[in-house]
Each structure stands twice: as structure tokens, then as C-alpha cells.
Short mmCIF file of C-alpha atoms in Angstrom, two decimals:
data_model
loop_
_atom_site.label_atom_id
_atom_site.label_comp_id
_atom_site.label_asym_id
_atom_site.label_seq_id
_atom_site.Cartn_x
_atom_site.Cartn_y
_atom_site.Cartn_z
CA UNK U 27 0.00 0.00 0.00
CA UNK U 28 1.11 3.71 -1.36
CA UNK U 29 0.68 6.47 0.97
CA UNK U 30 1.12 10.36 -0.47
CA UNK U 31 2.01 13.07 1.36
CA UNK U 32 2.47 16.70 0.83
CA UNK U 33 5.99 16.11 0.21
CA UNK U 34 5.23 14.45 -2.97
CA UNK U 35 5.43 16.62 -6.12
CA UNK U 36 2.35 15.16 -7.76
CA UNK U 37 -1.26 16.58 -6.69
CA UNK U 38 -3.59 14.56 -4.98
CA UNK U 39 -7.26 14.60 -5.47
CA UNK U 40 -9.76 12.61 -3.44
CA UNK U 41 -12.77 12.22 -5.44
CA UNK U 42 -15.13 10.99 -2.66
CA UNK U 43 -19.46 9.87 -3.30
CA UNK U 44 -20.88 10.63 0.97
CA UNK U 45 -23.36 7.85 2.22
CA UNK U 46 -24.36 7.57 6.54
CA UNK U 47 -20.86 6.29 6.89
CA UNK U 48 -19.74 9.47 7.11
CA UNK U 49 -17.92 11.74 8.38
CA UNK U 50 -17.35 9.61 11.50
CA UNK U 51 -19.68 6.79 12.36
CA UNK U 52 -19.29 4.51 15.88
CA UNK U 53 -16.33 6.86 17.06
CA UNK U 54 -14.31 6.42 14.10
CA UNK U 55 -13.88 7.94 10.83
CA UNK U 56 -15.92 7.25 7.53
CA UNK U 57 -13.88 5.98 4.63
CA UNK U 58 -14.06 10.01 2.90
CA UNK U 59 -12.50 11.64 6.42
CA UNK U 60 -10.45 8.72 7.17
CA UNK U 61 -8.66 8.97 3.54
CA UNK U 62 -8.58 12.69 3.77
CA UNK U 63 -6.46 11.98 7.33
CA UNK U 64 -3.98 9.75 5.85
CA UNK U 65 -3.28 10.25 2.10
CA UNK U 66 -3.77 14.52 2.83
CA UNK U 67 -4.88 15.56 -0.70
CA UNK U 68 -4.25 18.91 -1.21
CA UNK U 69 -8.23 19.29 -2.91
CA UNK U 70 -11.24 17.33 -2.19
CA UNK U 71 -14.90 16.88 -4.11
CA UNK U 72 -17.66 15.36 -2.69
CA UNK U 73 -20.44 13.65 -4.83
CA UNK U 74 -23.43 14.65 -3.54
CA UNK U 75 -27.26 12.69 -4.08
CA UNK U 76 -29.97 14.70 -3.50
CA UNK U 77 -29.73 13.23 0.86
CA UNK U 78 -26.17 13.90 1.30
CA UNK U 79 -26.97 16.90 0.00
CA UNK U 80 -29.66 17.69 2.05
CA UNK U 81 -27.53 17.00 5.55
CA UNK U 82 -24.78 19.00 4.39
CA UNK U 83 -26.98 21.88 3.61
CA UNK U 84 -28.38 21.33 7.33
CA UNK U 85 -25.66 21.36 9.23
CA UNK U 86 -22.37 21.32 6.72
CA UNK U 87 -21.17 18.30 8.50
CA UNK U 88 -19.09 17.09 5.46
CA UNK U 89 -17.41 19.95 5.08
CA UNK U 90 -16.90 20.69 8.92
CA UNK U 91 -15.11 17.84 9.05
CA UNK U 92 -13.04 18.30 6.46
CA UNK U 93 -11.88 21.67 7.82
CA UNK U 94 -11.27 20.30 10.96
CA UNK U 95 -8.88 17.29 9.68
CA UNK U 96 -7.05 19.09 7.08
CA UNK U 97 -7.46 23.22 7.29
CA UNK U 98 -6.08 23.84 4.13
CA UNK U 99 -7.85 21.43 1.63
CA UNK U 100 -9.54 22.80 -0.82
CA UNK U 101 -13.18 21.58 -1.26
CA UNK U 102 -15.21 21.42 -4.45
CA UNK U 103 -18.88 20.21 -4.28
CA UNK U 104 -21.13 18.57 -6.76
CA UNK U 105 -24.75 18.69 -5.80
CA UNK U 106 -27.03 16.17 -8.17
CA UNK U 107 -30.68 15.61 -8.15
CA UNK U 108 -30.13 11.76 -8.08
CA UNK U 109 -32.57 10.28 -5.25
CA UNK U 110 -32.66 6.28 -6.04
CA UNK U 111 -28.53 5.94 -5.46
CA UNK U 112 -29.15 1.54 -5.74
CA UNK U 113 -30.10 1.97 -9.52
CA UNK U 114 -27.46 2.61 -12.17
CA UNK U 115 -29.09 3.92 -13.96
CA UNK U 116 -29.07 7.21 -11.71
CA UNK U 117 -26.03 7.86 -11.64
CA UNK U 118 -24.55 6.15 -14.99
CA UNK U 119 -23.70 8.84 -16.94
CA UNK U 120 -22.92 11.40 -14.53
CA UNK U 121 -20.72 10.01 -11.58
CA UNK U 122 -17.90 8.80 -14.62
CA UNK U 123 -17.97 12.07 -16.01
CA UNK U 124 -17.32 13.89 -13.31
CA UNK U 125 -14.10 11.61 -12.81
CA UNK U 126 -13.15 12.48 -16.53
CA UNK U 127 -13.78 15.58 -16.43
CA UNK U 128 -11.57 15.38 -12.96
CA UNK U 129 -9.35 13.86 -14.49
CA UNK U 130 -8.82 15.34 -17.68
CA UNK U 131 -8.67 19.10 -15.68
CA UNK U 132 -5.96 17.52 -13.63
CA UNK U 133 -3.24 15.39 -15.94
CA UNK U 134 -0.52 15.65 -13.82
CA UNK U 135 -1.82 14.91 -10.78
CA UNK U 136 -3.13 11.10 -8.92
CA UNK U 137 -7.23 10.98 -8.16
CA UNK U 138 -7.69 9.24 -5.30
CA UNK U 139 -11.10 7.17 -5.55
CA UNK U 140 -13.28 6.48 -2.76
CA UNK U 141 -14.39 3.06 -2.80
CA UNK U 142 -16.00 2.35 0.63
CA UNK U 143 -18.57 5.35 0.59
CA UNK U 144 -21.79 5.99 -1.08
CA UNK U 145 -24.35 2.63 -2.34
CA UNK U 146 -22.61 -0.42 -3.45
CA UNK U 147 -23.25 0.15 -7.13
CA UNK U 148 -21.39 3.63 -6.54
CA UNK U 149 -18.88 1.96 -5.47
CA UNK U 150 -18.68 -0.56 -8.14
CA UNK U 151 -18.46 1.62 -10.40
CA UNK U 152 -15.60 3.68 -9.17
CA UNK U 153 -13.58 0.41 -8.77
CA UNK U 154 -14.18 0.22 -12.84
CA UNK U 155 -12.89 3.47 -13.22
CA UNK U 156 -10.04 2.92 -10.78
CA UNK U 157 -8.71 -0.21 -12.60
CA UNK U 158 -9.41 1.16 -16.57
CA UNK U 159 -7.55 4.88 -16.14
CA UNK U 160 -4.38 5.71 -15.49
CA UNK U 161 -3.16 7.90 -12.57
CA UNK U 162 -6.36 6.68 -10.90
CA UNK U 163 -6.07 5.02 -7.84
CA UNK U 164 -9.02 2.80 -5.93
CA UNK U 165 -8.97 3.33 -1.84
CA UNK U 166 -11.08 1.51 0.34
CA UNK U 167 -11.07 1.27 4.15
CA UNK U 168 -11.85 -1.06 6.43
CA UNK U 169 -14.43 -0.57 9.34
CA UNK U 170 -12.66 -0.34 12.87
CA UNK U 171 -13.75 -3.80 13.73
CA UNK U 172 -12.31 -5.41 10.03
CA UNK U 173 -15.63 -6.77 9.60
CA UNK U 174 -18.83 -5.14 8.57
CA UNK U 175 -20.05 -1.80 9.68
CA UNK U 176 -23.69 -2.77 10.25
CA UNK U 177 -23.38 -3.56 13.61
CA UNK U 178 -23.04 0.11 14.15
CA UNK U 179 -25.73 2.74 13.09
CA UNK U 180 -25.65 5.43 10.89
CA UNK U 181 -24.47 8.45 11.72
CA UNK U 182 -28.29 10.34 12.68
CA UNK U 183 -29.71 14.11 10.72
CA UNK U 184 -30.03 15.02 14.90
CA UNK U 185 -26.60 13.83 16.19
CA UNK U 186 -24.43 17.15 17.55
CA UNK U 187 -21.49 16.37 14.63
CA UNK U 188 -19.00 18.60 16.72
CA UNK U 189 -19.33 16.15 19.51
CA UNK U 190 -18.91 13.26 17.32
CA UNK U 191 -15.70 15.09 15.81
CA UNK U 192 -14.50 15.45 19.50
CA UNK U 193 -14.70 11.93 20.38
CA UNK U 194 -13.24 10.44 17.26
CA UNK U 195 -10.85 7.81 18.07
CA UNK U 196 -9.04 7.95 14.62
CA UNK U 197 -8.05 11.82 16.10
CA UNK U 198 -5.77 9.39 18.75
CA UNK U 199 -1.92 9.37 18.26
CA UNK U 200 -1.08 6.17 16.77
CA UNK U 201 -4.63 5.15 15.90
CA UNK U 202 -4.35 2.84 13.10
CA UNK U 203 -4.38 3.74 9.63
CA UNK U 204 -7.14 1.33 7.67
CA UNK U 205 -7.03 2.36 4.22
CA UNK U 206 -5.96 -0.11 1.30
CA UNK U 207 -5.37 0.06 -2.34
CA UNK U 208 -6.89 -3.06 -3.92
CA UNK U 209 -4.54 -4.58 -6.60
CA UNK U 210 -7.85 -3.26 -8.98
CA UNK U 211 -5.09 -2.73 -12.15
CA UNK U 212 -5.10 -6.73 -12.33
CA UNK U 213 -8.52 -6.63 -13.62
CA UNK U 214 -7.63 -3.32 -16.28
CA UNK U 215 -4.54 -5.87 -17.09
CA UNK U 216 -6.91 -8.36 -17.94
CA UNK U 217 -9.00 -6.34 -20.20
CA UNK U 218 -5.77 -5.13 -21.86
CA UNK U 219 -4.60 -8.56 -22.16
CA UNK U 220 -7.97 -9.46 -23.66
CA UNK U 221 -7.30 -6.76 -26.59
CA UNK U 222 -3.84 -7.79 -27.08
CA UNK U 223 -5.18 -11.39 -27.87
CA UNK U 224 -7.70 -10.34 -29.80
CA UNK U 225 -4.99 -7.81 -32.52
CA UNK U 226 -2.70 -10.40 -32.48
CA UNK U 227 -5.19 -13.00 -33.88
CA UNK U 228 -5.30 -10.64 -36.95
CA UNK U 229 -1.21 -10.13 -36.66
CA UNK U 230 -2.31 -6.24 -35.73
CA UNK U 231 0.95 -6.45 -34.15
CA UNK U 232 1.91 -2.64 -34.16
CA UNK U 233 -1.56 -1.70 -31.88
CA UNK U 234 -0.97 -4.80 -29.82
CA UNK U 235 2.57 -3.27 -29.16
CA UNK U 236 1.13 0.22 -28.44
CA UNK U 237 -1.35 -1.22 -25.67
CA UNK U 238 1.63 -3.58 -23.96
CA UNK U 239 4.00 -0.44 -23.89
CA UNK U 240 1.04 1.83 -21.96
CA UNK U 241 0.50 -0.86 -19.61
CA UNK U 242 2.93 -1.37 -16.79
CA UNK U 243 2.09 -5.12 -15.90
CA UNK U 244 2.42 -6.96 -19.44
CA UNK U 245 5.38 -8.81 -18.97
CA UNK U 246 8.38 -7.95 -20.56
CA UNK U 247 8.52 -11.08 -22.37
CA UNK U 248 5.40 -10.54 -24.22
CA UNK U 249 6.25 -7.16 -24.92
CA UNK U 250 9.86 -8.29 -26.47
CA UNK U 251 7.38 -11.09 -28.73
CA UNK U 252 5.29 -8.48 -29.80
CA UNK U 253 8.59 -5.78 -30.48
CA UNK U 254 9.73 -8.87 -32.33
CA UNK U 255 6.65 -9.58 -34.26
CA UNK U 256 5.88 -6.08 -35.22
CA UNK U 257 9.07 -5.54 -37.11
CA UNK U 258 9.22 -9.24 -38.91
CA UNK U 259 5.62 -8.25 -39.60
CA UNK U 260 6.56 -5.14 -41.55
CA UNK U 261 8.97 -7.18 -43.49
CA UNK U 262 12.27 -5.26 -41.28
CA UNK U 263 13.89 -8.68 -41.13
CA UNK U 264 17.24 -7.59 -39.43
CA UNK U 265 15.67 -5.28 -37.24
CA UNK U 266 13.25 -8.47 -35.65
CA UNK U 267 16.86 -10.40 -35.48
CA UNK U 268 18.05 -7.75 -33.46
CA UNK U 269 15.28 -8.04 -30.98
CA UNK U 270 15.09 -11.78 -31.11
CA UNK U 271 16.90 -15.14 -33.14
CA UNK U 272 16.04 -17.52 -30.82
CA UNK U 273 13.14 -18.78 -29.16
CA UNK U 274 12.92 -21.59 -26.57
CA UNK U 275 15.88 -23.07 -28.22
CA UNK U 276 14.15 -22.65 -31.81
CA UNK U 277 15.82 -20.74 -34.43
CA UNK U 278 13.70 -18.11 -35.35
CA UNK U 279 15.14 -17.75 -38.68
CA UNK U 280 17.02 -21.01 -40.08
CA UNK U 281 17.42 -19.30 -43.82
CA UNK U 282 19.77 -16.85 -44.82
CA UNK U 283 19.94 -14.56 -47.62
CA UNK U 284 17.77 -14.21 -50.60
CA UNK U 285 16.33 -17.59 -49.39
CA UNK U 286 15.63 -15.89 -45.92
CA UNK U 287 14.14 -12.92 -48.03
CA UNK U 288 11.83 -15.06 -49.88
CA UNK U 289 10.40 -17.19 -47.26
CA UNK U 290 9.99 -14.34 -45.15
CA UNK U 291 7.93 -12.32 -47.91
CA UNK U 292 5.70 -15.33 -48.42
CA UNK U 293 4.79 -15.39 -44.37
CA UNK U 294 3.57 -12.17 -45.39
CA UNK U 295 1.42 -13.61 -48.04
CA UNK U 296 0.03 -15.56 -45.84
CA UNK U 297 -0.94 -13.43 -42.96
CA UNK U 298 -2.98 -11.38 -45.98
CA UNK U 299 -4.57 -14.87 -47.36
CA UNK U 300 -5.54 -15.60 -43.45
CA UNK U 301 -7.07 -12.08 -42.69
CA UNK U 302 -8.82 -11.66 -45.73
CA UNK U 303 -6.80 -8.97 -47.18
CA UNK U 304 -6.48 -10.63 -51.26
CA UNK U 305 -6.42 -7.44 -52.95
CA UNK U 306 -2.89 -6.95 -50.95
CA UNK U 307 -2.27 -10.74 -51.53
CA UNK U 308 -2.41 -10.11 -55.24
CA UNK U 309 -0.44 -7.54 -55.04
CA UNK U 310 2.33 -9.16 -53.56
CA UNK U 311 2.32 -12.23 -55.93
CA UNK U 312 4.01 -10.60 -59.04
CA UNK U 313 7.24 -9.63 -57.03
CA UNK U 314 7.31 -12.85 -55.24
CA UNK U 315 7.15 -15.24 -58.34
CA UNK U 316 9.61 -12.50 -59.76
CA UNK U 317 12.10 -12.96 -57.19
CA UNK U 318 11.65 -16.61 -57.04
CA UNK U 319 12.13 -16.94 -60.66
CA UNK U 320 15.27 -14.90 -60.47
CA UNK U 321 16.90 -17.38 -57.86
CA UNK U 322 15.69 -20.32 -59.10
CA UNK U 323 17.22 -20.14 -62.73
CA UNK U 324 19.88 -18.85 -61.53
CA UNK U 325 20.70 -22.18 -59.52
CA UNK U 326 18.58 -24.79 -61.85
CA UNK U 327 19.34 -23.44 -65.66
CA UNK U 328 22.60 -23.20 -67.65
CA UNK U 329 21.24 -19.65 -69.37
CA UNK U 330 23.13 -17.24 -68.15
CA UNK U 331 20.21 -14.87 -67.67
CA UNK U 332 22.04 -12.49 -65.50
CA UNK U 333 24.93 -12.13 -68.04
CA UNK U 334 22.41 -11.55 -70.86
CA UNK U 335 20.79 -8.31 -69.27
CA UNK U 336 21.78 -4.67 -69.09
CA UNK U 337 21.04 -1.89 -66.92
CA UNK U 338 18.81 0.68 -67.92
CA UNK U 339 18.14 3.62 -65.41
CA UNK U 340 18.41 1.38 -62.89
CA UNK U 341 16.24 -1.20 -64.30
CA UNK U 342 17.69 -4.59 -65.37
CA UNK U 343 16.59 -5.12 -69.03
CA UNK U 344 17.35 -8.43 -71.13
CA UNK U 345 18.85 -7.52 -73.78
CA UNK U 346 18.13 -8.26 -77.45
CA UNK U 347 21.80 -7.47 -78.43
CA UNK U 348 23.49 -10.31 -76.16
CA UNK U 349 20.63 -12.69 -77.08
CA UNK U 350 21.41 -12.51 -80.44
CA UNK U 351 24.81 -12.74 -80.20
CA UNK U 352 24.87 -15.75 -77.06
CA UNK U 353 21.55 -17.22 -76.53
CA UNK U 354 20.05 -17.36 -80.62
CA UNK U 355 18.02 -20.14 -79.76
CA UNK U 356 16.38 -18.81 -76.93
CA UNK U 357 15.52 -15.42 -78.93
CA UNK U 358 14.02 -17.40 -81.26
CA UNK U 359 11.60 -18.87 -78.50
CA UNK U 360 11.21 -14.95 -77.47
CA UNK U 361 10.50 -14.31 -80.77
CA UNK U 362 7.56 -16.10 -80.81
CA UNK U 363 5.90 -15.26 -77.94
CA UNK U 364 5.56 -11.36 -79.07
CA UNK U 365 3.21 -10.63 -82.35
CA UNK U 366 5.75 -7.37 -83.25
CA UNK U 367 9.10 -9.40 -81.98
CA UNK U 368 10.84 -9.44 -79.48
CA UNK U 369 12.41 -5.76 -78.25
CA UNK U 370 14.75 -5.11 -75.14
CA UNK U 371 12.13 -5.29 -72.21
CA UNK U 372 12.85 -5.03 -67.97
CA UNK U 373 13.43 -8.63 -66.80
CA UNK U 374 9.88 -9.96 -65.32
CA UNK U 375 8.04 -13.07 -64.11
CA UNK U 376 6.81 -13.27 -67.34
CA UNK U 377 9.92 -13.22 -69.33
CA UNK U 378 11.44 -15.29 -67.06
CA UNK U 379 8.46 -18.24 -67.02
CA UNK U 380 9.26 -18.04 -70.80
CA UNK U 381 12.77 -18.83 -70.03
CA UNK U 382 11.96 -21.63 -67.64
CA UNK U 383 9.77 -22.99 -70.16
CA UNK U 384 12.49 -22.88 -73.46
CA UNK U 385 14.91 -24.39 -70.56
CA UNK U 386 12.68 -27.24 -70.17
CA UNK U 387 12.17 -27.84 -73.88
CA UNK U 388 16.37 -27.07 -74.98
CA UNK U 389 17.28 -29.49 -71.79
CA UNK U 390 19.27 -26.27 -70.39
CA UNK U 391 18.58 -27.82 -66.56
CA UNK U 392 21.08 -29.01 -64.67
CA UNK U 393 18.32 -30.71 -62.31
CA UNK U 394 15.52 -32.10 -65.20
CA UNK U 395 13.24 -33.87 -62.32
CA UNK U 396 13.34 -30.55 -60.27
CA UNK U 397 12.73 -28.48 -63.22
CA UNK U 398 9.52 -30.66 -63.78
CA UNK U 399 7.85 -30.18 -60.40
CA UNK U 400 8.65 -26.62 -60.69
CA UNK U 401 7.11 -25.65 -63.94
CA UNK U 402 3.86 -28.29 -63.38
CA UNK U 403 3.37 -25.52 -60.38
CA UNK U 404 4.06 -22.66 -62.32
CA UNK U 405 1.83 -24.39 -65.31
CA UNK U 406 -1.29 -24.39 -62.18
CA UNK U 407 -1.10 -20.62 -61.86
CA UNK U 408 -0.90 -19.03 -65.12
CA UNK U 409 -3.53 -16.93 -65.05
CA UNK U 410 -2.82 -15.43 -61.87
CA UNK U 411 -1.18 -12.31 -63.90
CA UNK U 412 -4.34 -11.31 -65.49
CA UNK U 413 -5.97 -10.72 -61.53
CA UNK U 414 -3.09 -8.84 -60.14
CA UNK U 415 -3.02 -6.37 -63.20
CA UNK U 416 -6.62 -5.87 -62.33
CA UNK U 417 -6.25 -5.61 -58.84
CA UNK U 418 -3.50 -2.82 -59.29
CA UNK U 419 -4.85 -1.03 -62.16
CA UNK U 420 -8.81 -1.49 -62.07
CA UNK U 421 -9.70 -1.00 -58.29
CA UNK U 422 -10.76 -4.43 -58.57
CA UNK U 423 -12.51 -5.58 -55.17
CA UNK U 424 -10.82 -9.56 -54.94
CA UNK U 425 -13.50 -11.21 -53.27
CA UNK U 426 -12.45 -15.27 -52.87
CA UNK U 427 -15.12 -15.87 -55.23
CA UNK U 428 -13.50 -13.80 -57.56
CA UNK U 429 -10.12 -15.17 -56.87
CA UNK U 430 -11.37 -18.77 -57.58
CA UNK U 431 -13.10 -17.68 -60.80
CA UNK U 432 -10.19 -16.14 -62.62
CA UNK U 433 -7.87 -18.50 -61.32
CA UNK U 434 -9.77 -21.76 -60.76
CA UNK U 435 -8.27 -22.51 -57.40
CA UNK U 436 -8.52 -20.96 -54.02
CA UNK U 437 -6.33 -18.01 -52.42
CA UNK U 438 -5.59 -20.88 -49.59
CA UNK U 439 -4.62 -23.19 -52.68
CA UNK U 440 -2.12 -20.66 -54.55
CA UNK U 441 -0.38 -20.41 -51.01
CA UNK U 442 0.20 -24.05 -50.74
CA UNK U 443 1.34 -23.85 -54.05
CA UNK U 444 3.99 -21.10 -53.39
CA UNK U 445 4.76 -23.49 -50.48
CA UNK U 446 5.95 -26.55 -52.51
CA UNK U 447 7.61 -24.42 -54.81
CA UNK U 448 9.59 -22.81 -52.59
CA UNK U 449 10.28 -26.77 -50.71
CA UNK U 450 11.30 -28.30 -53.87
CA UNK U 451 14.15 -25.63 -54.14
CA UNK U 452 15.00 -24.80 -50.31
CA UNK U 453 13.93 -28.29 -48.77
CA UNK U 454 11.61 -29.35 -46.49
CA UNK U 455 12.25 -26.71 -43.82
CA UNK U 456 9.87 -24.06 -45.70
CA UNK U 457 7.15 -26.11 -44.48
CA UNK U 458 7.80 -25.90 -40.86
CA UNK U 459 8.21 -22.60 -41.11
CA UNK U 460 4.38 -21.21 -41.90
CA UNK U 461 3.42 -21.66 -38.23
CA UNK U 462 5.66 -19.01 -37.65
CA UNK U 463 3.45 -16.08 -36.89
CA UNK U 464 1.42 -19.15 -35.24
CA UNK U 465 3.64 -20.07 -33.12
CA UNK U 466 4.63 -16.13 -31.77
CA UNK U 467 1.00 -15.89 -31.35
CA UNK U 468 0.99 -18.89 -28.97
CA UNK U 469 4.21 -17.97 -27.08
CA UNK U 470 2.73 -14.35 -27.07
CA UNK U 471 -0.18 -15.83 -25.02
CA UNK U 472 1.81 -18.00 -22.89
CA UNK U 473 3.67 -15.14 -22.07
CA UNK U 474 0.39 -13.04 -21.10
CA UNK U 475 -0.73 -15.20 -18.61
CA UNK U 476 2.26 -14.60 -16.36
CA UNK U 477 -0.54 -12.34 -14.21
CA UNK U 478 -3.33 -14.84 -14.25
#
């Protein structure tokens, strides 16, 4: 338990509902005089129903008290018209406004919460409040006896509140000091935890992030996952190896390279197939098969692709020069793929699958059975061209009904088929690794329930 004092540099407000409790019932202080006492906020303001507003107005025995325990505080008083206090629906909209508004008057300084005065469902309430806002802190206090406080009766309109002030025991030296904050942040933890769990089904890893680094009791091990997860997520590869390589003994990343590059690329495919996002999917086919393309002939075919390109502004252009002069054969095949002939054109997937497929024919392969598997896969997904140039260029909604149709297999299907492509020229490994973002999902989780 946190005690404040006036030598702390942060304000303290004690935001207080009144109920027959107070200010002193039995001999002893209610919960809003006893907090007053010990935590000494420099301001107070009472919550007033319409009764506690009544007996203040009578004999101001609220704010007598007040004066009397702490000289100096500064009182502000909110009178309502509320009269049923046990129904919600009372005071629902106006008691956690007031503690906004509080609180958003006041950023810099702690609101203390009264939790033992006013009607249970006042109380309730406030505990909510308490445990969901920041630089809000829940107080309750105990009655003298530590058990109930109906054994003694309420404080009477009648009773001479001077002489009950007089004969206060909690006035004693030493008297003892029964206020406690509840650990109420364990239940905001597990609404933030909730929320976490719920972005990180969708791999919103960046707002997941943003709620663990606001919230001082996710672990630091989920927060480190989600660092992690955010930056593979985003495609910054070296920056997630910074944070983490190694999980549990598990290598997060056993490729290296252009390999690594690839494999990490199609996770990303994959998190856009498994949310629903295909337009983005689409998008990120043509540059995959590109780059996949450009690897694989340059391990699998004895063109020298590479050698027969030049650079144009940057751009890497196969060149009709060098084919003519080294690859005659091949520009022949080029030749008749293109109704005007073949001109110098950037490399693309689509020269490139035209490449693969003279390679097959000429026997330029140094691995025939590899080259086989490769270009039945390749053969599967020919038309996938057409929908990407249509989801770039046409504002083309791709629906999985609409992915299906122009393709004639599934968005889950073209994945899997990435998936053995990518196996049949990296190995087996590639398979293991799709439950990546899986498997940071369930160690994210694990690593949540540290507070449970």
C-alpha cells in the first residue's frame, strides 16, 4: 500500500461519493474523512445525491469535518438531483464524467477514488474506473472492527457532529491507519490482455505493441514477442533479429539470404490470405514469383540470364543485343511469344516463365526432375497475372469468389502452391516454417498469462 504526502510533487485529489458512513460513524472515521487523514490531498470533491446533500446543507457536517482534519484542503462540491442511489441507472452517466472531467482538468496529478462510501453500485463503479484509467487510484477502508459496519448505526440528521468530531478515536496518536489500495489494475490488465489477444489473432501487431507499452504489468517477455513480431511483420527482417533469433531453443530464422528474403515475404502472403486482405495478396504475388524466378534459374538453368541483361536507369533489361549474339536459340523462343518481336524489355516473371519454359524444352537444366515439379506448379497458376493487373490497375474488389473464378483454385490453394515451390528448391524446412506467426502468437499468449 502507497501512501502520499504533501511532500510528494504530484497533486492529490480525493474524489469521494458521501453515504451515513460518514464523516465519523461509531467513534471512528468514515472511509471520505479517514482517507482525507492519511493520504492529505491537497483538494477534495464530494459527490453529492440529493440526501447527502440535504444533511450538508443542514448542518455542513461534510465539510466541517473536512476543515477540521485538514485546514487547508480545498473543497469542491457537486450537488445532483439523483434520489434512487441503488439503480445505475441514476447515476450512470454522470458520476464517470465527473471523474473524466476530474481527471482530464488535472493530468498531472493522482485521483484518489473512494471506494468504501456511497451505495454499493457507486462503489462498483468507481472500482471500474479505478482499474481502466491511469493515474487513478481505488482506496477503500476497512471498518474499525475489520468486519462489517452494520453492527453500528448510521451516523443520525439530529446527532451534535461537533461532539462526534471530539470523540473520534481515529483523532488518537497512533490510531491505526485502515485504508488499502486493492490490486484493482489486475482486472484493467486483464482487459488489456484481452485486446492484445484479440490484434494479435489478426497479426495487428503494431496496436498490440502500443497497448503492452502503456501498460505497466504486461510482462516484458510478451512485450519483447510483440517488439519482435511487429518488425518481422513489416517485413524489417534484421531489425526483428536484433530483438530476437532464438526462441525456446528454436531458431527463429534457419534461412539466410535471398532464401531468408523469400520465405519471409511469403509469411507475409500468408498473414494477408488468413485475414482476408487478397487485394494486398495479389499484389504481392508478381514480385514474389519474380524474385523466385530470379533465384531459381539462376541455380537450376545453364542460361546465363544475368549475363544476358543490361542496366537501364536502374532497371535490369534483357537484352536483345546479347541474345542474339549468345543465346540465338532462346531469342528465337522470345520471338515467338511477341506478335511485333521481341524488343529489349525489364526482366519480369513473365519473361522469365518463358525462359523456364524454353529451358525445359532445350534441356538447359542441370536438375531435369526438379525443373519438372517446378514448372507443373508454375503451369497451375498461369492466369494469376491477369488478376493482379486488375487488382492494381482497375480497383478491382478480390473477393475469394472472384479469386477462384479467374484463377480456378482458391487463395488458400495458390499459397500451398507457393509453399511446394519454394520446398522443392530450399527443402523441407519451408514447411515448418508457416506456423511461424502461429507459433509467436501462442508464445505471445503463454507469455500473457504470467498475471493470471
Amino acid at each position: 500500500m502507497q501512501m502520499f504526502g504533501r511532500g510528494d510533487k504530484m497533486e492529490h485529489i480525493l474524489f469521494s461519493p458521501l453515504g451515513d458512513t460518514d464523516p465519523v460513524r461509531g467513534c471512528y472515521d468514515g472511509a471520505m474523512l479517514h482517507i482525507l487523514r492519511h493520504y492529505q490531498p491537497e483538494r477534495v470533491v464530494l459527490f453529492y445525491t440529493q440526501d447527502m446533500a440535504e444533511k450538508e446543507h443542514r448542518d455542513h457536517r461534510y465539510t466541517r469535518a473536512i476543515h477540521r482534519t485538514a485546514f487547508d484542503c480545498v473543497i469542491e462540491e457537486i450537488f445532483t438531483d439523483i434520489q434512487e442511489a441503488h439503480l445505475y441507472e441514476s447515476f450512470s452517466q454522470i458520476l464517470p464524467q465527473e471523474v473524466l472531467r476530474l481527471r482530464s482538468e488535472n493530468q498531472g496529478a493522482q485521483i484518489l477514488l473512494n471506494l468504501s462510501s456511497g451505495t454499493p453500485q457507486m462503489k462498483t463503479v468507481l472500482a471500474m474506473l479505478a482499474a481502466d484509467m491511469e493515474n487513478c487510484v481505488g482506496i477503500q477502508v476497512a471498518a474499525p472492527s475489520r468486519t462489517s459496519n452494520r453492527a453500528n448505526e448510521a451516523t443520525q440528521d439530529a446527532e451534535d457532529i461537533d461532539a462526534l468530531l471530539e470523540n473520534n478515536f481515529d483523532e488518537e496518536e497512533g490510531a491505526e491507519n485502515r485504508c488499502d489500495e486493492p490490486p484493482l489494475g489486475i482486472f484493467r490488465y486483464y482487459a488489456e490482455r484481452s485486446r492484445i489477444r484479440s490484434l494479435i489473432e489478426s497479426y495487428e501487431y503494431a496496436a498490440a505493441l502500443k497497448i503492452a507499452r502503456r501498460s505497466p504489468l504486461v510482462p516484458p517477455e510478451a512485450s519483447l514477442l510483440l517488439s519482435h513480431a511487429e518488425q518481422r511483420s513489416m517485413l524489417l527482417t534484421e531489425e526483428a533479429k536484433a530483438i530476437l533469433r532464438e526462441y525456446r531453443g528454436k531458431k527463429l530464422f534457419p534461412f539466410i539470404g535471398k532464401t531468408e528474403e523469400l520465405v519471409e515475404y511469403f509469411l507475409m502472403m500468408q498473414i494477408d490470405q488468413e485475414t482476408g486482405r487478397l487485394s494486398n495478396l495479389m499484389l504481392r504475388m508478381i514480385p514474389f514469383l519474380y524474385e523466385f524466378l530470379r533465384e531459381y534459374t539462376a541455380k537450376n538453368l545453364t542460361i546465363p540470364i544475368r549475363a544476358l541483361c543490361e542496366p537501364r536507369n536502374g532497371v535490369r533489361c534483357l537484352a536483345r543485343e546479347r541474345l542474339a549474339a549468345q543465346e540465338k536459340e532462346l531469342l528465337a523462343a522470345l520471338e515467338r511469344e511477341f506478335p511485333y518481336g521481341y524488343r529489349d524489355q525489364p526482366l519480369s516473371f513473365y519473361l522469365l516463365s518463358l525462359c523456364c519454359a524454353y529451358a525445359g524444352k532445350a534441356q538447359r537444366v542441370r536438375d531435369a526432375d526438379l525443373h519438372a515439379e517446378v514448372m507443373a506448379e508454375l503451369e497451375s497458376i498461369a492466369d494469376i497475372r491477369k488478376l493482379r493487373n486488375e487488382a492494381a490497375h482497375e480497383m478491382v474488389n478480390v473477393t475469394e469468389e472472384r479469386f477462384r473464378q479467374k484463377i480456378g483454385m482458391g487463395s488458400q490453394e495458390v499459397l500451398s502452391c507457393f509453399c511446394r515451390m519454394l520446398a522443392l528448391v530450399y527443402g523441407d524446412k519451408v514447411r515448418a516454417m508457416r506456423s511461424t506467426y502461429r507459433d509467436l502468437n501462442a508464445w505471445i499468449g503463454q507469455a500473457l498469462e504470467v498475471h493470471a
